[in-house]
């Protein structure tokens, strides 16, 4: 489990949507000034930011065949535009995220550590001694902000999704704010514009 550099996560879009829909309900009840709307949006943004994921569980990707291919893709992109070098995920940080969560105290961190240990027996049960072989195939992006390699759809990825889902349930049952509203989509991120404020401005 590692702390996330998540100050600028990309869930801002979703936050803004929530803020807008709540405000439209308010508007029906009483007249609202432009300033009140602005303040409401800011309040909502702050509230959503409070619960942004700050810890995650992931599988490190260290196989040199995979990391080497990723590096080749990154190099090709940088050749086209040198500025994008700042957006690249370092080879030692390549991972597939299994679960994100928000932990706000030492106590919650301990509970999460306990949940991770508890997960082992359930994960073993799903694996039944089998190996999960992850194959990577094709490049895609999230909202032109995050570049990633897809996982090939096969029985192994189905099993990976089951493991992630089981872990999410275990963490949630312990009261941890784990998982996201969006469906789990296993992927391997190799670049993200959020690594550079300059690049984010130019999107
Ligand atoms: O989990 P990972 O480190 O690969 O995530 C990289 C970025 O992709 C994060 O900012 C995350 O919010 C974003 N993401 C996304 N949509 C998803 C999964 C991740 O925008 N379905």
Short mmCIF file of C-alpha atoms and ligand atoms in Angstrom, two decimals:
data_model
loop_
_atom_site.label_atom_id
_atom_site.label_comp_id
_atom_site.label_asym_id
_atom_site.label_seq_id
_atom_site.Cartn_x
_atom_site.Cartn_y
_atom_site.Cartn_z
CA UNK A 1 0.00 0.00 0.00
CA UNK A 2 1.47 3.36 -0.88
CA UNK A 3 0.60 6.96 -0.41
CA UNK A 4 -0.68 8.59 -3.53
CA UNK A 5 0.51 11.85 -4.98
CA UNK A 6 -3.15 12.56 -5.49
CA UNK A 7 -3.38 16.29 -4.97
CA UNK A 8 -4.54 16.65 -8.55
CA UNK A 9 -6.53 13.52 -9.22
CA UNK A 10 -8.81 13.62 -12.17
CA UNK A 11 -12.06 13.20 -10.32
CA UNK A 12 -12.60 16.95 -10.54
CA UNK A 13 -15.06 16.47 -13.45
CA UNK A 14 -17.27 14.25 -11.34
CA UNK A 15 -17.07 16.69 -8.44
CA UNK A 16 -18.17 19.56 -10.63
CA UNK A 17 -21.12 17.55 -11.93
CA UNK A 18 -22.30 16.84 -8.39
CA UNK A 19 -21.96 20.45 -7.42
CA UNK A 20 -24.00 21.57 -10.41
CA UNK A 21 -26.87 19.15 -9.86
CA UNK A 22 -27.15 19.98 -6.15
CA UNK A 23 -27.17 23.64 -6.94
CA UNK A 24 -30.00 23.32 -9.42
CA UNK A 25 -32.18 21.74 -6.70
CA UNK A 26 -31.35 24.62 -4.35
CA UNK A 27 -32.23 27.14 -7.01
CA UNK A 28 -35.79 25.87 -7.19
CA UNK A 29 -36.35 26.53 -3.48
CA UNK A 30 -35.01 30.05 -3.25
CA UNK A 31 -33.49 32.71 -5.42
CA UNK A 32 -29.74 32.38 -5.43
CA UNK A 33 -27.25 35.04 -6.34
CA UNK A 34 -24.25 34.36 -8.54
CA UNK A 35 -22.01 34.70 -5.49
CA UNK A 36 -24.00 32.10 -3.54
CA UNK A 37 -23.71 29.71 -6.47
CA UNK A 38 -19.94 30.24 -6.61
CA UNK A 39 -19.68 29.68 -2.86
CA UNK A 40 -21.82 26.55 -3.07
CA UNK A 41 -19.60 25.12 -5.80
CA UNK A 42 -16.48 25.89 -3.79
CA UNK A 43 -17.99 24.27 -0.67
CA UNK A 44 -18.93 21.17 -2.63
CA UNK A 45 -15.48 20.98 -4.24
CA UNK A 46 -13.85 21.18 -0.79
CA UNK A 47 -16.19 18.48 0.53
CA UNK A 48 -15.38 16.17 -2.38
CA UNK A 49 -11.66 16.88 -2.09
CA UNK A 50 -11.77 15.75 1.54
CA UNK A 51 -12.57 12.23 0.41
CA UNK A 52 -10.21 12.02 -2.55
CA UNK A 53 -8.26 8.77 -2.60
CA UNK A 54 -4.92 9.15 -0.85
CA UNK A 55 -3.84 5.51 -0.58
CA UNK A 56 -3.90 2.72 -3.08
CA UNK A 57 -3.17 -0.97 -3.45
CA UNK A 58 -1.45 -1.97 -6.64
CA UNK A 59 0.49 -4.67 -8.41
CA UNK A 60 3.96 -3.45 -9.34
CA UNK A 61 4.83 -4.27 -12.94
CA UNK A 62 8.49 -5.23 -13.09
CA UNK A 63 8.75 -7.78 -15.92
CA UNK A 64 11.54 -6.31 -18.11
CA UNK A 65 9.72 -7.35 -21.31
CA UNK A 66 6.74 -5.23 -20.29
CA UNK A 67 8.64 -2.31 -18.76
CA UNK A 68 11.00 -2.29 -21.79
CA UNK A 69 8.05 -2.06 -24.23
CA UNK A 70 6.50 0.71 -22.16
CA UNK A 71 9.80 2.56 -22.20
CA UNK A 72 9.89 2.26 -26.01
CA UNK A 73 6.41 3.80 -26.26
CA UNK A 74 7.42 6.59 -23.88
CA UNK A 75 10.59 7.29 -25.87
CA UNK A 76 8.63 7.46 -29.13
CA UNK A 77 6.21 9.96 -27.58
CA UNK A 78 9.03 12.10 -26.17
CA UNK A 79 10.69 12.12 -29.61
CA UNK A 80 7.53 13.75 -30.96
CA UNK A 81 7.27 16.27 -28.15
CA UNK A 82 10.05 16.76 -25.64
CA UNK A 83 7.72 18.57 -23.20
CA UNK A 84 5.87 15.31 -22.54
CA UNK A 85 8.89 13.77 -20.83
CA UNK A 86 7.62 15.37 -17.61
CA UNK A 87 4.40 13.38 -17.89
CA UNK A 88 6.04 9.94 -18.05
CA UNK A 89 5.70 7.40 -15.24
CA UNK A 90 9.14 6.12 -14.22
CA UNK A 91 9.89 2.49 -14.97
CA UNK A 92 10.17 1.64 -11.25
CA UNK A 93 6.69 3.06 -10.57
CA UNK A 94 4.72 1.14 -13.19
CA UNK A 95 1.73 -0.58 -11.58
CA UNK A 96 -1.81 -1.82 -12.00
CA UNK A 97 -4.03 -0.25 -9.36
CA UNK A 98 -6.30 -2.75 -7.61
CA UNK A 99 -8.05 -0.49 -5.12
CA UNK A 100 -8.04 3.16 -4.13
CA UNK A 101 -9.20 4.46 -0.75
CA UNK A 102 -9.35 7.47 1.50
CA UNK A 103 -7.65 7.10 4.88
CA UNK A 104 -7.68 10.10 7.19
CA UNK A 105 -6.18 8.88 10.49
CA UNK A 106 -3.65 6.47 11.96
CA UNK A 107 -6.58 4.37 13.12
CA UNK A 108 -7.97 4.08 9.61
CA UNK A 109 -4.51 3.16 8.33
CA UNK A 110 -4.36 0.29 10.88
CA UNK A 111 -7.83 -0.88 9.89
CA UNK A 112 -6.77 -0.85 6.22
CA UNK A 113 -3.63 -2.84 7.04
CA UNK A 114 -5.85 -5.37 8.83
CA UNK A 115 -8.21 -5.51 5.84
CA UNK A 116 -5.25 -6.17 3.56
CA UNK A 117 -4.14 -9.12 5.72
CA UNK A 118 -7.72 -10.42 5.88
CA UNK A 119 -7.91 -10.28 2.08
CA UNK A 120 -5.18 -12.88 1.70
CA UNK A 121 -7.32 -15.89 2.54
CA UNK A 122 -10.10 -14.72 0.17
CA UNK A 123 -7.64 -14.03 -2.64
CA UNK A 124 -6.04 -17.47 -2.16
CA UNK A 125 -9.51 -18.95 -2.34
CA UNK A 126 -10.16 -17.24 -5.68
CA UNK A 127 -6.76 -18.20 -7.07
CA UNK A 128 -7.02 -21.86 -6.06
CA UNK A 129 -3.29 -22.18 -6.66
CA UNK A 130 -3.53 -20.72 -10.19
CA UNK A 131 -1.25 -17.97 -11.47
CA UNK A 132 -2.66 -14.76 -12.88
CA UNK A 133 -0.84 -13.94 -16.11
CA UNK A 134 -1.49 -10.40 -17.21
CA UNK A 135 -1.17 -9.61 -20.93
CA UNK A 136 -1.04 -6.02 -22.07
CA UNK A 137 -2.47 -4.94 -25.38
CA UNK A 138 -3.24 -1.60 -27.03
CA UNK A 139 -2.96 2.00 -25.90
CA UNK A 140 -5.84 4.16 -24.71
CA UNK A 141 -6.45 7.27 -22.61
CA UNK A 142 -8.72 8.70 -19.89
CA UNK A 143 -10.06 12.10 -20.99
CA UNK A 144 -6.87 12.96 -22.89
CA UNK A 145 -5.15 13.30 -19.50
CA UNK A 146 -3.85 9.82 -18.74
CA UNK A 147 -2.15 7.48 -21.24
CA UNK A 148 -2.32 3.78 -20.42
CA UNK A 149 -1.89 0.29 -21.84
CA UNK A 150 -4.96 -1.93 -21.73
CA UNK A 151 -5.09 -5.40 -20.33
CA UNK A 152 -6.11 -8.07 -22.82
CA UNK A 153 -9.59 -9.38 -21.94
CA UNK A 154 -9.28 -13.03 -20.93
CA UNK A 155 -9.91 -15.37 -17.98
CA UNK A 156 -6.92 -13.94 -16.17
CA UNK A 157 -8.29 -10.39 -16.27
CA UNK A 158 -11.70 -11.69 -15.18
CA UNK A 159 -10.01 -13.26 -12.16
CA UNK A 160 -8.10 -10.03 -11.49
CA UNK A 161 -11.40 -8.11 -11.49
CA UNK A 162 -12.91 -10.63 -9.06
CA UNK A 163 -9.94 -10.18 -6.74
CA UNK A 164 -10.27 -6.38 -6.87
CA UNK A 165 -14.01 -6.59 -6.21
CA UNK A 166 -13.52 -8.96 -3.27
CA UNK A 167 -10.91 -6.68 -1.74
CA UNK A 168 -13.15 -3.65 -2.18
CA UNK A 169 -15.92 -5.44 -0.27
CA UNK A 170 -13.57 -6.48 2.55
CA UNK A 171 -12.29 -2.91 2.96
CA UNK A 172 -15.79 -1.42 2.79
CA UNK A 173 -17.13 -3.89 5.34
CA UNK A 174 -14.49 -2.58 7.73
CA UNK A 175 -15.79 0.95 7.19
CA UNK A 176 -13.00 2.11 4.88
CA UNK A 177 -13.96 4.47 2.06
CA UNK A 178 -12.58 2.24 -0.68
CA UNK A 179 -13.32 1.97 -4.39
CA UNK A 180 -14.80 4.48 -6.77
CA UNK A 181 -18.15 5.10 -8.36
CA UNK A 182 -16.74 4.23 -11.76
CA UNK A 183 -16.30 0.57 -12.69
CA UNK A 184 -12.90 -1.00 -12.02
CA UNK A 185 -10.89 -0.92 -15.23
CA UNK A 186 -7.49 -2.54 -14.85
CA UNK A 187 -4.87 -0.63 -16.82
CA UNK A 188 -1.18 0.27 -16.81
CA UNK A 189 -0.61 4.01 -16.79
CA UNK A 190 2.57 5.15 -18.54
CA UNK A 191 1.93 8.90 -18.69
CA UNK A 192 -0.31 11.47 -17.04
CA UNK A 193 -0.42 15.18 -17.62
CA UNK A 194 -1.17 15.80 -13.93
CA UNK A 195 2.54 15.17 -13.25
CA UNK A 196 3.21 18.63 -14.65
CA UNK A 197 1.17 21.76 -13.94
CA UNK A 198 2.46 23.31 -17.16
CA UNK A 199 1.18 20.44 -19.28
CA UNK A 200 -2.19 20.39 -17.55
CA UNK A 201 -2.70 24.03 -18.44
CA UNK A 202 -2.11 23.29 -22.12
CA UNK A 203 -4.59 20.37 -22.44
O1 LIG B 1 -4.36 3.98 -11.03
P1 LIG B 1 -3.40 4.76 -11.87
O2 LIG B 1 -2.20 5.24 -11.13
O3 LIG B 1 -3.05 4.05 -13.14
O4 LIG B 1 -4.24 6.03 -12.28
C1 LIG B 1 -3.71 7.06 -13.08
C2 LIG B 1 -4.75 8.14 -13.24
O5 LIG B 1 -5.85 7.65 -14.02
C3 LIG B 1 -5.35 8.61 -11.91
O6 LIG B 1 -5.30 10.02 -11.90
C4 LIG B 1 -6.77 8.12 -11.95
O7 LIG B 1 -7.67 9.01 -11.33
C5 LIG B 1 -7.05 8.04 -13.45
N1 LIG B 1 -8.10 7.07 -13.78
C6 LIG B 1 -9.19 7.48 -14.52
N2 LIG B 1 -10.18 6.57 -14.84
C7 LIG B 1 -10.09 5.30 -14.42
C8 LIG B 1 -8.98 4.87 -13.68
C9 LIG B 1 -7.99 5.79 -13.36
O8 LIG B 1 -9.27 8.66 -14.90
N3 LIG B 1 -11.06 4.43 -14.76
#
